Coordinates of C-alpha atoms and ligand atoms in Angstrom, one line a residue:
M1 CA 111.0 75.0 99.1
K2 CA 113.4 76.7 101.4
V3 CA 115.0 79.9 100.0
E4 CA 118.3 81.1 101.3
L5 CA 120.2 84.3 100.5
V6 CA 123.8 84.3 101.6
N7 CA 125.6 87.6 101.6
I8 CA 123.7 88.6 98.4
G9 CA 124.7 91.9 96.7
K10 CA 123.8 93.6 93.5
K11 CA 125.7 96.3 91.5
Y12 CA 124.0 97.4 88.3
E13 CA 126.4 98.0 85.4
G14 CA 127.3 101.6 85.1
R15 CA 126.4 102.4 88.7
E16 CA 129.0 103.5 91.2
S17 CA 127.7 101.7 94.3
F18 CA 125.8 98.5 95.2
T19 CA 122.0 98.7 95.1
I20 CA 121.7 95.7 97.3
R21 CA 124.3 94.9 99.9
N22 CA 125.1 91.9 102.3
I23 CA 121.7 90.4 102.4
D24 CA 121.5 87.2 104.5
L25 CA 118.0 85.7 104.8
V26 CA 116.4 82.3 105.3
I27 CA 112.8 81.8 104.1
E28 CA 111.5 78.4 105.3
S29 CA 109.4 76.2 103.2
N30 CA 105.9 77.4 102.8
Q31 CA 106.5 80.7 104.6
F32 CA 105.0 84.0 103.5
C33 CA 107.8 86.4 103.4
V34 CA 107.3 90.1 102.8
I35 CA 110.1 92.3 101.5
L36 CA 109.1 95.8 102.7
G37 CA 110.7 99.2 102.3
P38 CA 110.4 102.7 100.8
S39 CA 110.3 103.2 97.1
G40 CA 113.8 102.8 95.5
C41 CA 115.3 100.8 98.4
G42 CA 115.9 97.8 96.2
K43 CA 112.9 95.5 96.7
S44 CA 112.3 94.7 93.1
T45 CA 116.0 94.3 92.4
L46 CA 116.1 91.7 95.1
L47 CA 113.0 89.8 94.0
R48 CA 114.2 89.8 90.4
M49 CA 117.5 88.3 91.5
I50 CA 115.6 85.5 93.2
A51 CA 113.5 85.1 90.0
G52 CA 116.6 85.1 87.8
L53 CA 115.6 88.2 85.9
N54 CA 118.6 90.1 87.4
S55 CA 122.1 88.7 87.7
I56 CA 123.6 88.3 91.2
T57 CA 126.8 90.3 91.6
E58 CA 127.9 88.6 94.8
G59 CA 126.8 86.0 97.3
D60 CA 124.7 82.8 96.9
L61 CA 121.1 82.1 96.2
L62 CA 120.1 78.6 97.4
F63 CA 116.8 76.7 96.8
D64 CA 116.6 73.8 99.2
G65 CA 120.4 74.0 99.5
K66 CA 121.1 74.0 95.8
R67 CA 122.9 77.0 94.3
M68 CA 120.7 78.8 91.8
N69 CA 122.8 81.8 90.8
R70 CA 123.3 80.7 87.2
V71 CA 120.1 78.7 86.7
E72 CA 117.8 80.1 84.0
P73 CA 114.5 81.6 85.3
K74 CA 112.5 79.0 83.5
D75 CA 114.3 76.2 85.3
R76 CA 113.9 77.7 88.8
D77 CA 110.4 76.4 89.5
I78 CA 109.1 79.9 90.3
A79 CA 106.2 82.0 89.1
M80 CA 106.1 85.8 89.3
V81 CA 103.2 88.2 89.5
F82 CA 103.9 91.9 88.6
Q83 CA 102.2 95.1 89.6
S84 CA 101.2 95.7 86.0
Y85 CA 99.3 92.5 85.4
A86 CA 100.8 92.2 81.9
L87 CA 97.9 90.1 80.5
Y88 CA 97.8 89.5 76.8
P89 CA 94.9 91.8 75.7
H90 CA 93.9 89.7 72.6
M91 CA 93.6 86.5 74.6
T92 CA 90.7 85.4 76.8
V93 CA 91.2 84.9 80.5
Y94 CA 91.4 81.1 79.8
E95 CA 94.1 81.5 77.2
N96 CA 96.0 83.9 79.4
M97 CA 96.0 81.4 82.2
A98 CA 96.8 78.5 79.9
F99 CA 99.6 80.3 78.1
S100 CA 102.7 79.2 80.0
L101 CA 101.6 75.6 80.2
K102 CA 100.9 75.6 76.5
M103 CA 104.4 77.0 75.9
A104 CA 105.8 74.2 78.1
K105 CA 104.0 71.8 75.8
E106 CA 101.9 70.3 78.6
R107 CA 99.0 67.9 77.7
K108 CA 95.7 69.7 76.8
T109 CA 93.8 67.8 79.5
L110 CA 96.3 68.8 82.2
I111 CA 96.1 72.4 81.1
H112 CA 92.4 72.4 81.2
E113 CA 92.3 70.8 84.7
R114 CA 94.9 73.3 86.0
V115 CA 93.1 76.4 84.6
L116 CA 89.7 75.3 86.0
E117 CA 91.2 74.5 89.3
A118 CA 92.9 77.9 89.6
A119 CA 89.8 79.7 88.3
K120 CA 87.7 78.0 90.9
T121 CA 90.1 78.9 93.7
L122 CA 90.2 82.5 92.5
Q123 CA 86.5 82.7 91.8
I124 CA 86.9 83.8 88.2
E125 CA 85.2 80.9 86.5
E126 CA 82.5 83.2 85.1
Y127 CA 85.0 85.2 83.2
L128 CA 87.1 82.5 81.6
Y129 CA 85.9 83.4 78.1
S130 CA 86.1 87.2 78.6
K131 CA 88.9 89.4 77.4
P132 CA 91.0 91.3 80.0
S133 CA 89.4 94.6 78.8
E134 CA 86.0 93.3 79.7
I135 CA 86.7 92.6 83.4
S136 CA 87.5 94.8 86.4
G137 CA 91.0 95.6 87.8
G138 CA 90.5 93.2 90.7
Q139 CA 89.5 90.4 88.3
R140 CA 92.5 91.1 86.1
Q141 CA 94.7 90.8 89.2
R142 CA 93.1 87.4 89.9
V143 CA 93.8 86.3 86.4
A144 CA 97.5 87.4 86.8
L145 CA 97.6 85.3 90.0
G146 CA 95.9 82.4 88.2
R147 CA 98.4 82.5 85.4
A148 CA 101.2 82.0 88.0
M149 CA 99.2 79.4 90.0
V150 CA 98.6 77.0 87.1
R151 CA 102.3 76.2 87.0
K152 CA 102.2 75.0 90.6
P153 CA 105.5 76.7 91.3
A154 CA 107.7 75.9 94.3
V155 CA 108.2 79.6 94.9
F156 CA 105.6 82.3 94.3
L157 CA 107.1 85.8 93.7
M158 CA 104.8 88.9 93.8
D159 CA 105.9 92.4 93.2
E160 CA 103.4 94.9 94.6
P161 CA 100.5 93.0 93.1
L162 CA 97.8 95.1 94.8
S163 CA 99.1 98.6 94.3
N164 CA 96.9 99.2 91.3
L165 CA 93.7 98.4 93.1
D166 CA 91.5 100.8 95.0
A167 CA 91.7 100.8 98.8
K168 CA 88.6 98.7 99.5
L169 CA 89.6 96.0 97.0
R170 CA 93.1 96.0 98.2
E171 CA 91.9 95.2 101.7
H172 CA 89.8 92.4 100.4
M173 CA 92.6 91.0 98.2
R174 CA 95.0 91.0 101.2
V175 CA 92.8 88.5 103.0
E176 CA 92.2 86.5 99.7
L177 CA 96.0 86.3 99.2
V178 CA 96.5 84.9 102.7
R179 CA 93.7 82.4 102.1
L180 CA 95.3 81.5 98.8
H181 CA 98.7 81.1 100.4
Q182 CA 97.2 78.8 103.0
A183 CA 95.5 76.7 100.3
L184 CA 98.5 76.5 98.0
N185 CA 101.1 75.9 100.8
T186 CA 103.9 77.3 98.7
T187 CA 106.8 79.5 99.7
S188 CA 105.8 83.0 98.8
I189 CA 107.9 86.1 98.6
Y190 CA 105.9 89.3 98.3
V191 CA 107.3 92.8 97.7
T192 CA 105.5 95.9 98.9
H193 CA 106.1 99.5 100.2
D194 CA 102.9 99.3 102.3
Q195 CA 103.6 98.5 105.9
T196 CA 99.9 97.5 106.5
E197 CA 100.2 94.8 103.8
A198 CA 103.4 93.5 105.4
M199 CA 102.0 93.5 108.9
T200 CA 98.7 91.8 107.9
M201 CA 100.1 89.2 105.5
A202 CA 103.6 88.2 106.5
D203 CA 105.0 85.2 108.5
I204 CA 108.2 87.1 108.3
I205 CA 109.0 90.6 107.2
V206 CA 112.3 91.8 105.8
L207 CA 112.6 95.6 106.0
L208 CA 115.0 97.2 103.6
D209 CA 116.4 100.7 103.5
Q210 CA 118.9 101.8 100.9
G211 CA 119.6 98.2 99.9
K212 CA 120.4 97.1 103.5
V213 CA 118.3 94.9 105.8
Q214 CA 117.1 96.9 108.8
Q215 CA 115.3 94.1 110.6
V216 CA 114.0 90.6 109.9
G217 CA 111.2 89.0 112.0
A218 CA 107.5 88.4 112.7
P219 CA 105.2 91.4 112.3
S220 CA 104.6 91.6 116.1
E221 CA 108.4 91.9 116.7
F222 CA 108.5 94.8 114.3
Y223 CA 105.8 96.6 116.2
Q224 CA 106.9 95.7 119.8
E225 CA 110.7 95.8 119.3
P226 CA 111.8 97.9 116.4
A227 CA 115.5 97.4 115.9
N228 CA 116.3 101.1 115.2
L229 CA 114.7 104.5 114.7
F230 CA 114.1 103.8 111.0
V231 CA 112.1 100.7 111.7
A232 CA 110.2 102.5 114.5
G233 CA 109.3 105.2 112.1
F234 CA 108.4 103.0 109.2
I235 CA 106.1 100.5 111.0
G236 CA 102.9 101.6 112.6
S237 CA 100.4 104.3 111.8
P238 CA 100.4 107.0 113.1
T239 CA 104.2 107.1 113.3
M240 CA 105.7 106.5 116.7
N241 CA 106.3 109.7 118.7
N242 CA 109.9 110.4 119.4
F243 CA 111.5 112.6 122.0
N244 CA 115.2 113.5 122.2
G245 CA 116.7 113.7 125.7
R246 CA 119.3 112.4 128.0
I247 CA 119.6 110.0 131.0
E248 CA 120.3 111.8 134.3
N249 CA 120.4 109.9 137.5
G250 CA 118.6 107.0 135.8
L251 CA 115.8 109.2 134.6
F252 CA 115.0 110.2 131.1
R253 CA 114.6 113.9 130.6
T254 CA 113.6 115.6 127.4
E255 CA 115.7 118.5 126.0
N256 CA 112.8 120.9 126.8
D257 CA 112.2 119.5 130.3
L258 CA 108.6 118.8 129.5
I259 CA 108.8 115.1 130.0
L260 CA 110.5 113.3 132.9
V261 CA 110.4 109.5 133.0
E262 CA 111.4 106.9 135.4
P263 CA 112.0 103.9 133.2
N264 CA 110.6 100.5 134.3
E265 CA 113.1 98.0 135.7
E266 CA 113.9 96.3 132.5
D267 CA 114.6 99.6 130.6
A268 CA 116.5 101.0 133.6
R269 CA 118.9 98.0 133.5
K270 CA 119.5 98.5 129.8
L271 CA 120.0 102.3 130.2
K272 CA 122.7 101.9 132.9
D273 CA 125.4 102.4 130.3
Y274 CA 123.7 105.6 129.0
E275 CA 124.1 107.7 132.2
G276 CA 124.7 111.3 131.0
K277 CA 124.3 110.3 127.3
E278 CA 121.8 111.4 124.7
V279 CA 119.0 108.9 123.9
C280 CA 115.8 109.0 122.0
M281 CA 112.5 107.9 123.6
G282 CA 109.7 106.5 121.4
I283 CA 106.1 106.0 122.5
R284 CA 103.2 105.0 120.3
S285 CA 100.0 107.0 120.2
E286 CA 97.8 104.3 121.8
R287 CA 100.0 104.3 125.0
F288 CA 98.5 107.6 126.1
N289 CA 95.4 107.8 128.2
A290 CA 93.3 110.8 129.1
G291 CA 93.5 111.9 132.7
K292 CA 95.9 113.6 135.1
A293 CA 98.7 111.5 136.4
E294 CA 101.0 112.1 139.3
K295 CA 103.8 110.5 137.5
H296 CA 104.3 110.2 133.7
G297 CA 101.8 112.7 132.5
I298 CA 101.9 115.4 129.9
T299 CA 99.8 118.6 129.3
V300 CA 99.3 119.4 125.7
N301 CA 97.1 121.5 123.4
I302 CA 95.1 119.7 120.7
D303 CA 95.2 121.5 117.4
V304 CA 93.9 119.0 114.9
I305 CA 91.5 116.0 115.4
E306 CA 91.3 113.2 112.9
M307 CA 88.2 111.2 113.5
L308 CA 88.5 107.7 112.2
G309 CA 85.4 106.3 113.8
K310 CA 86.7 103.6 116.1
E311 CA 89.5 105.9 117.2
Q312 CA 90.5 109.5 116.8
L313 CA 93.9 110.8 116.4
L314 CA 94.7 113.9 118.4
Y315 CA 97.5 116.0 117.0
C316 CA 98.8 117.9 119.9
K317 CA 101.5 120.4 120.8
F318 CA 103.5 121.0 123.9
P319 CA 103.9 124.7 125.1
D320 CA 107.2 124.9 123.2
G321 CA 105.6 123.7 119.9
Q322 CA 106.9 120.1 120.0
E323 CA 104.3 117.7 118.5
V324 CA 102.8 114.5 119.8
V325 CA 100.1 112.3 118.3
I326 CA 97.7 110.6 120.7
S327 CA 95.0 108.1 119.8
E328 CA 91.8 107.9 121.9
P329 CA 88.5 106.0 121.4
G330 CA 86.3 107.6 118.9
H331 CA 83.4 108.2 121.2
F332 CA 85.3 110.5 123.6
E333 CA 84.8 114.3 123.1
Y334 CA 87.7 116.6 122.8
G335 CA 87.7 120.3 122.3
L336 CA 90.2 122.0 119.9
N337 CA 92.7 124.5 121.2
E338 CA 92.3 123.4 124.7
D339 CA 94.9 122.0 127.2
H340 CA 94.4 118.4 128.0
N341 CA 96.2 116.1 130.4
F342 CA 97.3 112.6 129.4
N343 CA 99.3 110.0 131.2
F344 CA 101.3 107.3 129.5
D345 CA 102.2 103.7 130.1
V346 CA 105.9 103.4 131.1
D347 CA 105.9 99.8 129.9
G348 CA 105.3 101.0 126.3
L349 CA 108.4 103.0 125.9
H350 CA 111.2 102.4 123.4
F351 CA 114.7 103.8 123.9
F352 CA 117.2 104.3 121.1
D353 CA 120.8 105.3 121.1
A354 CA 120.7 108.9 119.7
E355 CA 124.1 108.4 118.0
T356 CA 123.7 105.0 116.3
T357 CA 119.8 105.1 116.2
M358 CA 119.9 101.5 117.4
R359 CA 117.4 100.2 120.0
I360 CA 118.8 100.0 123.5
Ligands
ADP1 P1 112.1 99.4 94.7 O1 111.5 98.2 94.0 O2 112.4 99.1 96.2 O3 111.4 100.6 94.5 P2 114.3 99.0 92.8 O4 114.8 97.7 93.1 O5 113.3 99.1 91.6 O6 113.6 99.6 94.1 O7 115.4 100.1 92.5 C1 116.5 100.2 93.5 C2 117.5 101.1 92.8 O8 118.1 100.5 91.7 C3 117.0 102.5 92.3 O9 117.9 103.5 92.6 C4 116.9 102.2 90.8 O10 117.0 103.4 90.1 C5 118.0 101.3 90.6 N1 117.8 100.4 89.4 C6 116.7 99.6 89.2 N2 116.8 98.9 88.1 C7 118.0 99.3 87.5 C8 118.7 99.0 86.3 N3 118.2 98.1 85.4 N4 119.9 99.6 86.0 C9 120.4 100.5 86.9 N5 119.8 100.8 88.1 C10 118.6 100.3 88.4
MG2 MG1 109.7 98.0 92.9

């Protein structure tokens, strides 16, 4: 099912301002859409509007072109999985999964078929007759998914379903959820504050900040072409390095004169209108390479090294104290509190308007 949001807004009763504002979004049939953003930005509010658990203050919600604003949640053909799995503790896994179908007065044979099918997909057949208290957190999460799956909804809604799991299991479940999505072929809308989950799972990401859309697009677009400084800072780990400066005679010069850049042709064209103006230059940690360069190099002092195995993050300082994070292969050796030369790839630069924060 295709899900469309047309100029959607939400104002909670008793609140002065809108929590969600002017959201336009098209989620194509069977896409995996991730709504991403910092805590409190309005992700759950938006998802609950799609589910029908929150009223819609303004705009239209369309399922396959049909207006859903006033349709009851139970008639929307959706199923929702919450962060707290909210399983019934006194029921077995089987009963938990069968519950909604039983309430809908479905035939016993159909219920049985659906529960077994979901349990098989989720690999929880062994636990069907256990109580939630007798299984692990990861298994409980699967039961919560199974409970939603048995209804074969047209739209699958998930609100931070992995945030209660430990890191290793979360990583594993990310892949499982993508597999599940491929198997079910259902439109999925998934809420998270975790950019890694968004980058690894989404067909499209919607990044919100303070109730407003910052960017919509494929994960690679977010990484390669962040729409503004907020997106640039939110996506990617470590965070993109940013330098304030200005354009002088077509060159970018930092305030402290420590970096001087001749932008590549494409950037130079876009920066034509910025002559004499303040801009911000972003560069990701992996765009630096060890070695002295004649052009586009920096000399910095390494004060902390974070060894991650495959790579190491070098936390460095310029002579004036400005910080920069550089990532290098893990097998290279670096000494602390020493000056090192790095050059950088001029094709990996991002320029932003210092005033509007928008990408140039
Ligand atoms: P997120 O899921 O991104 O963390 P929420 O959608 O839960 O954000 O909340 C967004 C904002 O709306 C917060 O400021 C929150 O306090 C407010 N909010 C959430 N639910 C309600 C409610 N029922 N009544 C009033 N304000 C609410
Ligand atoms: Mg939330």
